[in-house]
């Protein structure tokens, strides 16, 4: 029979080992290629990387438009091949250079992490955005205030303080990040129940009750309404050059 002290030590070791395993960050972006990801750009078949929009150079995942004459509403997304439900997602991003000709005003220094996204394969060839919850990644213009870590809801709704929130976007409480500085953002996701946006260590937005429903996706896919508990993770090409130097995940049991 174990003594109370031995039982305590055993439990401490087990807890420590479990915690260490759970707290392991896994790179989603390997710094070398796009292995594990699938591309879908509006107007093009799944897997076609129009004008090398998504590329890996110098250890960075880059979103670029140097092959475009103009943007032409070619909204693109880079999807993880795997689905996720409960996890922490951490990204380090920055905006550089100028927006491509023809990009909409709202897409200036604009990217996003699409959470619980439908698969690339399930999108219509001309679909602009996947059904998902978007954690916006935004940069300032050098003068005006502009929060990052906002939430937008293509084909979905969320709840704020227990109440259904139907407008398309909701601003966070973050500071503005101007220029080409690197910004770190974490998203803490518990299936359909709870999502936190954390920017540079500060929790800037919290929402609950993620459900399929609403508009802002064209053409609208045939996805049944109801709780949205899992999905792919995707990053965008919305007309402004973006760099990612880290994309990593920690799955939560």
PDB file of C-alpha atoms in Angstrom:
ATOM      1  CA  UNK A   1       0.000   0.000   0.000  1.00  0.00           C
ATOM      2  CA  UNK A   2       1.402   3.387  -0.985  1.00  0.00           C
ATOM      3  CA  UNK A   3       1.967   6.016   1.632  1.00  0.00           C
ATOM      4  CA  UNK A   4       0.157   9.345   1.205  1.00  0.00           C
ATOM      5  CA  UNK A   5       3.485  10.969   0.310  1.00  0.00           C
ATOM      6  CA  UNK A   6       4.160   8.484  -2.490  1.00  0.00           C
ATOM      7  CA  UNK A   7       0.621   8.889  -3.816  1.00  0.00           C
ATOM      8  CA  UNK A   8       1.080  12.676  -3.842  1.00  0.00           C
ATOM      9  CA  UNK A   9       4.419  12.408  -5.658  1.00  0.00           C
ATOM     10  CA  UNK A  10       2.945  10.005  -8.235  1.00  0.00           C
ATOM     11  CA  UNK A  11       0.024  12.312  -8.919  1.00  0.00           C
ATOM     12  CA  UNK A  12       2.399  15.264  -9.211  1.00  0.00           C
ATOM     13  CA  UNK A  13       4.512  13.421 -11.786  1.00  0.00           C
ATOM     14  CA  UNK A  14       1.460  12.331 -13.794  1.00  0.00           C
ATOM     15  CA  UNK A  15       0.021  15.853 -13.756  1.00  0.00           C
ATOM     16  CA  UNK A  16       3.368  17.323 -14.761  1.00  0.00           C
ATOM     17  CA  UNK A  17       3.760  14.883 -17.662  1.00  0.00           C
ATOM     18  CA  UNK A  18       0.198  15.485 -18.879  1.00  0.00           C
ATOM     19  CA  UNK A  19       0.644  19.242 -18.651  1.00  0.00           C
ATOM     20  CA  UNK A  20       3.923  19.106 -20.569  1.00  0.00           C
ATOM     21  CA  UNK A  21       2.300  17.052 -23.318  1.00  0.00           C
ATOM     22  CA  UNK A  22      -0.697  19.361 -23.542  1.00  0.00           C
ATOM     23  CA  UNK A  23       1.388  22.539 -23.620  1.00  0.00           C
ATOM     24  CA  UNK A  24       3.404  21.530 -26.702  1.00  0.00           C
ATOM     25  CA  UNK A  25       3.161  23.952 -29.612  1.00  0.00           C
ATOM     26  CA  UNK A  26       3.168  22.261 -33.029  1.00  0.00           C
ATOM     27  CA  UNK A  27       4.179  24.264 -36.129  1.00  0.00           C
ATOM     28  CA  UNK A  28       1.506  24.376 -38.811  1.00  0.00           C
ATOM     29  CA  UNK A  29       3.894  26.241 -41.121  1.00  0.00           C
ATOM     30  CA  UNK A  30       7.250  24.465 -41.454  1.00  0.00           C
ATOM     31  CA  UNK A  31       9.198  27.411 -42.896  1.00  0.00           C
ATOM     32  CA  UNK A  32      10.097  25.468 -46.050  1.00  0.00           C
ATOM     33  CA  UNK A  33       6.995  24.748 -48.139  1.00  0.00           C
ATOM     34  CA  UNK A  34       3.199  24.547 -48.104  1.00  0.00           C
ATOM     35  CA  UNK A  35       3.046  20.895 -47.121  1.00  0.00           C
ATOM     36  CA  UNK A  36      -0.151  20.281 -45.111  1.00  0.00           C
ATOM     37  CA  UNK A  37      -2.044  23.174 -46.728  1.00  0.00           C
ATOM     38  CA  UNK A  38      -4.547  23.538 -49.594  1.00  0.00           C
ATOM     39  CA  UNK A  39      -5.107  26.673 -51.677  1.00  0.00           C
ATOM     40  CA  UNK A  40      -8.462  27.950 -52.953  1.00  0.00           C
ATOM     41  CA  UNK A  41      -8.676  31.249 -54.855  1.00  0.00           C
ATOM     42  CA  UNK A  42     -11.982  32.615 -56.121  1.00  0.00           C
ATOM     43  CA  UNK A  43     -12.528  31.695 -59.763  1.00  0.00           C
ATOM     44  CA  UNK A  44      -9.909  28.940 -59.813  1.00  0.00           C
ATOM     45  CA  UNK A  45      -9.991  25.220 -59.017  1.00  0.00           C
ATOM     46  CA  UNK A  46      -8.894  23.926 -55.614  1.00  0.00           C
ATOM     47  CA  UNK A  47      -5.113  23.716 -55.488  1.00  0.00           C
ATOM     48  CA  UNK A  48      -4.396  26.282 -58.220  1.00  0.00           C
ATOM     49  CA  UNK A  49      -2.063  28.936 -56.792  1.00  0.00           C
ATOM     50  CA  UNK A  50      -2.860  31.817 -59.152  1.00  0.00           C
ATOM     51  CA  UNK A  51       0.305  33.831 -59.906  1.00  0.00           C
ATOM     52  CA  UNK A  52       2.079  32.195 -56.961  1.00  0.00           C
ATOM     53  CA  UNK A  53      -0.044  34.209 -54.508  1.00  0.00           C
ATOM     54  CA  UNK A  54       0.919  32.021 -51.545  1.00  0.00           C
ATOM     55  CA  UNK A  55       4.637  31.233 -51.398  1.00  0.00           C
ATOM     56  CA  UNK A  56       7.459  30.399 -49.003  1.00  0.00           C
ATOM     57  CA  UNK A  57      10.634  32.483 -49.203  1.00  0.00           C
ATOM     58  CA  UNK A  58      13.382  33.178 -46.673  1.00  0.00           C
ATOM     59  CA  UNK A  59      11.599  31.018 -44.102  1.00  0.00           C
ATOM     60  CA  UNK A  60       8.449  33.162 -44.315  1.00  0.00           C
ATOM     61  CA  UNK A  61       4.969  32.373 -45.571  1.00  0.00           C
ATOM     62  CA  UNK A  62       4.274  35.247 -47.950  1.00  0.00           C
ATOM     63  CA  UNK A  63       1.087  36.519 -49.587  1.00  0.00           C
ATOM     64  CA  UNK A  64       2.086  38.409 -52.728  1.00  0.00           C
ATOM     65  CA  UNK A  65       0.500  40.036 -55.795  1.00  0.00           C
ATOM     66  CA  UNK A  66       3.492  40.901 -57.998  1.00  0.00           C
ATOM     67  CA  UNK A  67       1.998  38.714 -60.770  1.00  0.00           C
ATOM     68  CA  UNK A  68      -1.370  40.523 -60.726  1.00  0.00           C
ATOM     69  CA  UNK A  69      -2.295  43.329 -63.125  1.00  0.00           C
ATOM     70  CA  UNK A  70      -5.114  44.105 -60.692  1.00  0.00           C
ATOM     71  CA  UNK A  71      -6.807  42.282 -57.855  1.00  0.00           C
ATOM     72  CA  UNK A  72     -10.048  41.482 -59.677  1.00  0.00           C
ATOM     73  CA  UNK A  73     -11.809  40.194 -56.515  1.00  0.00           C
ATOM     74  CA  UNK A  74      -9.589  37.122 -56.486  1.00  0.00           C
ATOM     75  CA  UNK A  75     -10.101  36.461 -52.782  1.00  0.00           C
ATOM     76  CA  UNK A  76      -7.958  33.537 -51.727  1.00  0.00           C
ATOM     77  CA  UNK A  77      -7.481  31.260 -48.736  1.00  0.00           C
ATOM     78  CA  UNK A  78      -4.811  28.843 -47.601  1.00  0.00           C
ATOM     79  CA  UNK A  79      -6.443  25.994 -45.640  1.00  0.00           C
ATOM     80  CA  UNK A  80      -5.009  23.470 -43.249  1.00  0.00           C
ATOM     81  CA  UNK A  81      -5.690  19.952 -44.493  1.00  0.00           C
ATOM     82  CA  UNK A  82      -6.702  18.922 -40.988  1.00  0.00           C
ATOM     83  CA  UNK A  83      -9.773  19.969 -38.993  1.00  0.00           C
ATOM     84  CA  UNK A  84      -9.491  21.298 -35.436  1.00  0.00           C
ATOM     85  CA  UNK A  85     -11.980  21.840 -32.608  1.00  0.00           C
ATOM     86  CA  UNK A  86     -10.275  22.709 -29.290  1.00  0.00           C
ATOM     87  CA  UNK A  87      -6.958  24.491 -29.588  1.00  0.00           C
ATOM     88  CA  UNK A  88      -4.750  27.506 -29.184  1.00  0.00           C
ATOM     89  CA  UNK A  89      -3.528  29.094 -32.409  1.00  0.00           C
ATOM     90  CA  UNK A  90      -0.561  31.479 -32.398  1.00  0.00           C
ATOM     91  CA  UNK A  91       0.545  33.568 -35.384  1.00  0.00           C
ATOM     92  CA  UNK A  92       3.196  36.224 -35.959  1.00  0.00           C
ATOM     93  CA  UNK A  93       2.341  38.471 -38.899  1.00  0.00           C
ATOM     94  CA  UNK A  94       3.168  41.792 -40.514  1.00  0.00           C
ATOM     95  CA  UNK A  95       2.008  43.893 -43.469  1.00  0.00           C
ATOM     96  CA  UNK A  96       4.463  45.327 -45.993  1.00  0.00           C
ATOM     97  CA  UNK A  97       4.521  47.338 -49.223  1.00  0.00           C
ATOM     98  CA  UNK A  98       1.449  48.648 -51.018  1.00  0.00           C
ATOM     99  CA  UNK A  99      -1.962  47.152 -51.682  1.00  0.00           C
ATOM    100  CA  UNK A 100      -2.391  45.694 -55.171  1.00  0.00           C
ATOM    101  CA  UNK A 101      -4.330  47.784 -57.689  1.00  0.00           C
ATOM    102  CA  UNK A 102      -8.070  47.205 -57.453  1.00  0.00           C
ATOM    103  CA  UNK A 103      -8.084  45.978 -53.867  1.00  0.00           C
ATOM    104  CA  UNK A 104     -11.069  47.260 -51.842  1.00  0.00           C
ATOM    105  CA  UNK A 105     -10.463  50.025 -49.302  1.00  0.00           C
ATOM    106  CA  UNK A 106     -11.466  47.795 -46.384  1.00  0.00           C
ATOM    107  CA  UNK A 107      -8.809  45.237 -47.376  1.00  0.00           C
ATOM    108  CA  UNK A 108      -5.910  47.660 -46.846  1.00  0.00           C
ATOM    109  CA  UNK A 109      -3.473  45.923 -44.438  1.00  0.00           C
ATOM    110  CA  UNK A 110      -6.081  43.241 -43.898  1.00  0.00           C
ATOM    111  CA  UNK A 111      -5.721  39.487 -43.471  1.00  0.00           C
ATOM    112  CA  UNK A 112      -7.422  37.014 -41.184  1.00  0.00           C
ATOM    113  CA  UNK A 113      -7.359  33.637 -39.498  1.00  0.00           C
ATOM    114  CA  UNK A 114     -10.518  31.813 -40.535  1.00  0.00           C
ATOM    115  CA  UNK A 115     -11.530  29.503 -37.677  1.00  0.00           C
ATOM    116  CA  UNK A 116     -13.813  26.447 -38.009  1.00  0.00           C
ATOM    117  CA  UNK A 117     -13.764  26.987 -41.778  1.00  0.00           C
ATOM    118  CA  UNK A 118     -15.443  24.724 -44.286  1.00  0.00           C
ATOM    119  CA  UNK A 119     -12.999  22.774 -46.461  1.00  0.00           C
ATOM    120  CA  UNK A 120     -11.466  24.186 -49.629  1.00  0.00           C
ATOM    121  CA  UNK A 121     -12.956  21.270 -51.551  1.00  0.00           C
ATOM    122  CA  UNK A 122     -16.499  22.123 -50.421  1.00  0.00           C
ATOM    123  CA  UNK A 123     -16.350  25.698 -51.753  1.00  0.00           C
ATOM    124  CA  UNK A 124     -17.974  26.758 -55.019  1.00  0.00           C
ATOM    125  CA  UNK A 125     -15.359  27.692 -57.615  1.00  0.00           C
ATOM    126  CA  UNK A 126     -16.575  31.326 -57.487  1.00  0.00           C
ATOM    127  CA  UNK A 127     -17.139  31.496 -53.712  1.00  0.00           C
ATOM    128  CA  UNK A 128     -15.419  34.470 -52.099  1.00  0.00           C
ATOM    129  CA  UNK A 129     -15.126  33.403 -48.439  1.00  0.00           C
ATOM    130  CA  UNK A 130     -15.491  30.122 -46.565  1.00  0.00           C
ATOM    131  CA  UNK A 131     -18.160  29.735 -43.911  1.00  0.00           C
ATOM    132  CA  UNK A 132     -16.091  30.361 -40.775  1.00  0.00           C
ATOM    133  CA  UNK A 133     -15.386  32.777 -37.946  1.00  0.00           C
ATOM    134  CA  UNK A 134     -12.679  35.270 -38.891  1.00  0.00           C
ATOM    135  CA  UNK A 135     -10.159  36.579 -36.378  1.00  0.00           C
ATOM    136  CA  UNK A 136      -9.066  39.691 -38.243  1.00  0.00           C
ATOM    137  CA  UNK A 137      -5.403  40.620 -38.593  1.00  0.00           C
ATOM    138  CA  UNK A 138      -5.232  44.344 -39.336  1.00  0.00           C
ATOM    139  CA  UNK A 139      -2.587  47.041 -39.603  1.00  0.00           C
ATOM    140  CA  UNK A 140      -2.782  50.805 -39.178  1.00  0.00           C
ATOM    141  CA  UNK A 141      -2.259  53.427 -41.879  1.00  0.00           C
ATOM    142  CA  UNK A 142       0.320  55.376 -39.867  1.00  0.00           C
ATOM    143  CA  UNK A 143      -2.166  57.973 -38.656  1.00  0.00           C
ATOM    144  CA  UNK A 144      -5.585  56.678 -37.675  1.00  0.00           C
ATOM    145  CA  UNK A 145      -6.486  54.203 -34.951  1.00  0.00           C
ATOM    146  CA  UNK A 146      -7.442  50.743 -36.152  1.00  0.00           C
ATOM    147  CA  UNK A 147      -7.832  47.750 -33.885  1.00  0.00           C
ATOM    148  CA  UNK A 148      -6.664  44.261 -34.755  1.00  0.00           C
ATOM    149  CA  UNK A 149      -8.086  41.013 -33.401  1.00  0.00           C
ATOM    150  CA  UNK A 150     -11.621  41.960 -34.450  1.00  0.00           C
ATOM    151  CA  UNK A 151     -14.135  39.263 -35.367  1.00  0.00           C
ATOM    152  CA  UNK A 152     -16.101  38.908 -38.609  1.00  0.00           C
ATOM    153  CA  UNK A 153     -18.690  36.246 -39.368  1.00  0.00           C
ATOM    154  CA  UNK A 154     -18.895  34.982 -42.968  1.00  0.00           C
ATOM    155  CA  UNK A 155     -21.866  32.624 -43.000  1.00  0.00           C
ATOM    156  CA  UNK A 156     -21.985  32.485 -39.208  1.00  0.00           C
ATOM    157  CA  UNK A 157     -23.255  34.242 -36.075  1.00  0.00           C
ATOM    158  CA  UNK A 158     -21.774  34.562 -32.607  1.00  0.00           C
ATOM    159  CA  UNK A 159     -23.050  35.489 -29.155  1.00  0.00           C
ATOM    160  CA  UNK A 160     -21.815  38.449 -27.113  1.00  0.00           C
ATOM    161  CA  UNK A 161     -22.654  38.444 -23.408  1.00  0.00           C
ATOM    162  CA  UNK A 162     -25.155  35.667 -24.086  1.00  0.00           C
ATOM    163  CA  UNK A 163     -27.008  37.583 -26.809  1.00  0.00           C
ATOM    164  CA  UNK A 164     -27.050  36.665 -30.506  1.00  0.00           C
ATOM    165  CA  UNK A 165     -24.873  39.123 -32.456  1.00  0.00           C
ATOM    166  CA  UNK A 166     -25.901  39.428 -36.118  1.00  0.00           C
ATOM    167  CA  UNK A 167     -23.803  42.325 -37.553  1.00  0.00           C
ATOM    168  CA  UNK A 168     -20.935  41.121 -39.715  1.00  0.00           C
ATOM    169  CA  UNK A 169     -17.993  42.436 -37.646  1.00  0.00           C
ATOM    170  CA  UNK A 170     -17.200  43.496 -34.086  1.00  0.00           C
ATOM    171  CA  UNK A 171     -14.140  45.511 -33.081  1.00  0.00           C
ATOM    172  CA  UNK A 172     -11.766  44.446 -30.337  1.00  0.00           C
ATOM    173  CA  UNK A 173     -10.139  46.639 -27.683  1.00  0.00           C
ATOM    174  CA  UNK A 174      -6.604  46.285 -29.057  1.00  0.00           C
ATOM    175  CA  UNK A 175      -4.130  49.070 -29.745  1.00  0.00           C
ATOM    176  CA  UNK A 176      -3.176  50.015 -33.324  1.00  0.00           C
ATOM    177  CA  UNK A 177      -0.086  48.497 -34.937  1.00  0.00           C
ATOM    178  CA  UNK A 178       1.297  50.757 -37.661  1.00  0.00           C
ATOM    179  CA  UNK A 179       4.021  50.080 -40.202  1.00  0.00           C
ATOM    180  CA  UNK A 180       5.713  46.764 -40.870  1.00  0.00           C
ATOM    181  CA  UNK A 181       6.163  45.673 -37.250  1.00  0.00           C
ATOM    182  CA  UNK A 182       5.609  42.032 -36.310  1.00  0.00           C
ATOM    183  CA  UNK A 183       2.489  41.359 -34.225  1.00  0.00           C
ATOM    184  CA  UNK A 184       1.729  38.204 -32.230  1.00  0.00           C
ATOM    185  CA  UNK A 185      -1.864  37.083 -31.873  1.00  0.00           C
ATOM    186  CA  UNK A 186      -3.327  34.018 -30.181  1.00  0.00           C
ATOM    187  CA  UNK A 187      -6.789  32.563 -30.604  1.00  0.00           C
ATOM    188  CA  UNK A 188      -8.033  30.235 -27.859  1.00  0.00           C
ATOM    189  CA  UNK A 189     -10.852  28.087 -29.213  1.00  0.00           C
ATOM    190  CA  UNK A 190     -13.204  25.736 -27.346  1.00  0.00           C
ATOM    191  CA  UNK A 191     -15.338  24.142 -30.120  1.00  0.00           C
ATOM    192  CA  UNK A 192     -18.563  26.184 -30.499  1.00  0.00           C
ATOM    193  CA  UNK A 193     -18.574  27.384 -26.907  1.00  0.00           C
ATOM    194  CA  UNK A 194     -15.919  30.040 -26.423  1.00  0.00           C
ATOM    195  CA  UNK A 195     -13.226  31.937 -28.356  1.00  0.00           C
ATOM    196  CA  UNK A 196     -10.709  34.458 -26.996  1.00  0.00           C
ATOM    197  CA  UNK A 197      -8.566  36.774 -29.135  1.00  0.00           C
ATOM    198  CA  UNK A 198      -5.276  37.674 -27.436  1.00  0.00           C
ATOM    199  CA  UNK A 199      -2.977  40.307 -28.988  1.00  0.00           C
ATOM    200  CA  UNK A 200       0.532  40.723 -27.590  1.00  0.00           C
ATOM    201  CA  UNK A 201      -0.585  39.078 -24.340  1.00  0.00           C
ATOM    202  CA  UNK A 202      -3.790  41.106 -23.874  1.00  0.00           C
ATOM    203  CA  UNK A 203      -7.235  39.512 -24.259  1.00  0.00           C
ATOM    204  CA  UNK A 204      -8.974  41.969 -26.580  1.00  0.00           C
ATOM    205  CA  UNK A 205     -12.176  40.108 -27.485  1.00  0.00           C
ATOM    206  CA  UNK A 206     -14.275  37.186 -26.219  1.00  0.00           C
ATOM    207  CA  UNK A 207     -17.368  35.631 -27.766  1.00  0.00           C
ATOM    208  CA  UNK A 208     -19.406  32.450 -27.454  1.00  0.00           C
ATOM    209  CA  UNK A 209     -22.064  30.345 -29.157  1.00  0.00           C
ATOM    210  CA  UNK A 210     -20.727  30.025 -32.721  1.00  0.00           C
ATOM    211  CA  UNK A 211     -23.444  28.929 -35.151  1.00  0.00           C
ATOM    212  CA  UNK A 212     -23.858  28.550 -38.899  1.00  0.00           C
ATOM    213  CA  UNK A 213     -26.221  31.178 -40.293  1.00  0.00           C
ATOM    214  CA  UNK A 214     -26.253  34.648 -41.764  1.00  0.00           C
ATOM    215  CA  UNK A 215     -24.839  36.013 -45.014  1.00  0.00           C
ATOM    216  CA  UNK A 216     -21.648  37.682 -46.274  1.00  0.00           C
ATOM    217  CA  UNK A 217     -20.661  34.613 -48.323  1.00  0.00           C
ATOM    218  CA  UNK A 218     -21.310  34.604 -52.075  1.00  0.00           C
ATOM    219  CA  UNK A 219     -22.531  32.271 -53.417  1.00  0.00           C
ATOM    220  CA  UNK A 220     -23.967  30.975 -50.159  1.00  0.00           C
ATOM    221  CA  UNK A 221     -23.084  27.298 -49.622  1.00  0.00           C
ATOM    222  CA  UNK A 222     -25.577  24.683 -48.542  1.00  0.00           C
ATOM    223  CA  UNK A 223     -24.384  24.072 -44.980  1.00  0.00           C
ATOM    224  CA  UNK A 224     -27.029  23.189 -42.343  1.00  0.00           C
ATOM    225  CA  UNK A 225     -27.592  25.801 -39.641  1.00  0.00           C
ATOM    226  CA  UNK A 226     -26.600  24.906 -36.104  1.00  0.00           C
ATOM    227  CA  UNK A 227     -23.595  24.935 -33.748  1.00  0.00           C
ATOM    228  CA  UNK A 228     -20.197  25.180 -35.474  1.00  0.00           C
ATOM    229  CA  UNK A 229     -17.903  22.972 -33.402  1.00  0.00           C
ATOM    230  CA  UNK A 230     -14.918  22.314 -35.685  1.00  0.00           C
ATOM    231  CA  UNK A 231     -13.346  23.066 -39.009  1.00  0.00           C
ATOM    232  CA  UNK A 232     -10.215  23.946 -40.893  1.00  0.00           C
ATOM    233  CA  UNK A 233      -7.980  26.965 -40.254  1.00  0.00           C
ATOM    234  CA  UNK A 234      -7.320  29.279 -43.192  1.00  0.00           C
ATOM    235  CA  UNK A 235      -5.379  32.455 -43.921  1.00  0.00           C
ATOM    236  CA  UNK A 236      -6.333  34.983 -46.538  1.00  0.00           C
ATOM    237  CA  UNK A 237      -5.184  36.786 -49.641  1.00  0.00           C
ATOM    238  CA  UNK A 238      -7.370  39.900 -49.729  1.00  0.00           C
ATOM    239  CA  UNK A 239      -5.105  42.259 -51.755  1.00  0.00           C
ATOM    240  CA  UNK A 240      -2.436  43.455 -49.281  1.00  0.00           C
ATOM    241  CA  UNK A 241       1.007  41.768 -49.073  1.00  0.00           C
ATOM    242  CA  UNK A 242       1.375  39.902 -45.785  1.00  0.00           C
ATOM    243  CA  UNK A 243       4.175  37.930 -44.119  1.00  0.00           C
ATOM    244  CA  UNK A 244       3.812  35.158 -41.559  1.00  0.00           C
ATOM    245  CA  UNK A 245       6.909  33.952 -39.739  1.00  0.00           C
ATOM    246  CA  UNK A 246       5.147  31.662 -37.286  1.00  0.00           C
ATOM    247  CA  UNK A 247       1.884  29.704 -37.362  1.00  0.00           C
ATOM    248  CA  UNK A 248       1.604  27.109 -34.604  1.00  0.00           C
ATOM    249  CA  UNK A 249      -1.094  25.223 -32.764  1.00  0.00           C
ATOM    250  CA  UNK A 250      -1.593  23.590 -29.392  1.00  0.00           C
ATOM    251  CA  UNK A 251      -4.493  21.172 -29.306  1.00  0.00           C
ATOM    252  CA  UNK A 252      -6.476  21.226 -26.048  1.00  0.00           C
ATOM    253  CA  UNK A 253      -8.052  18.071 -24.719  1.00  0.00           C
TER     254      UNK A 253
END
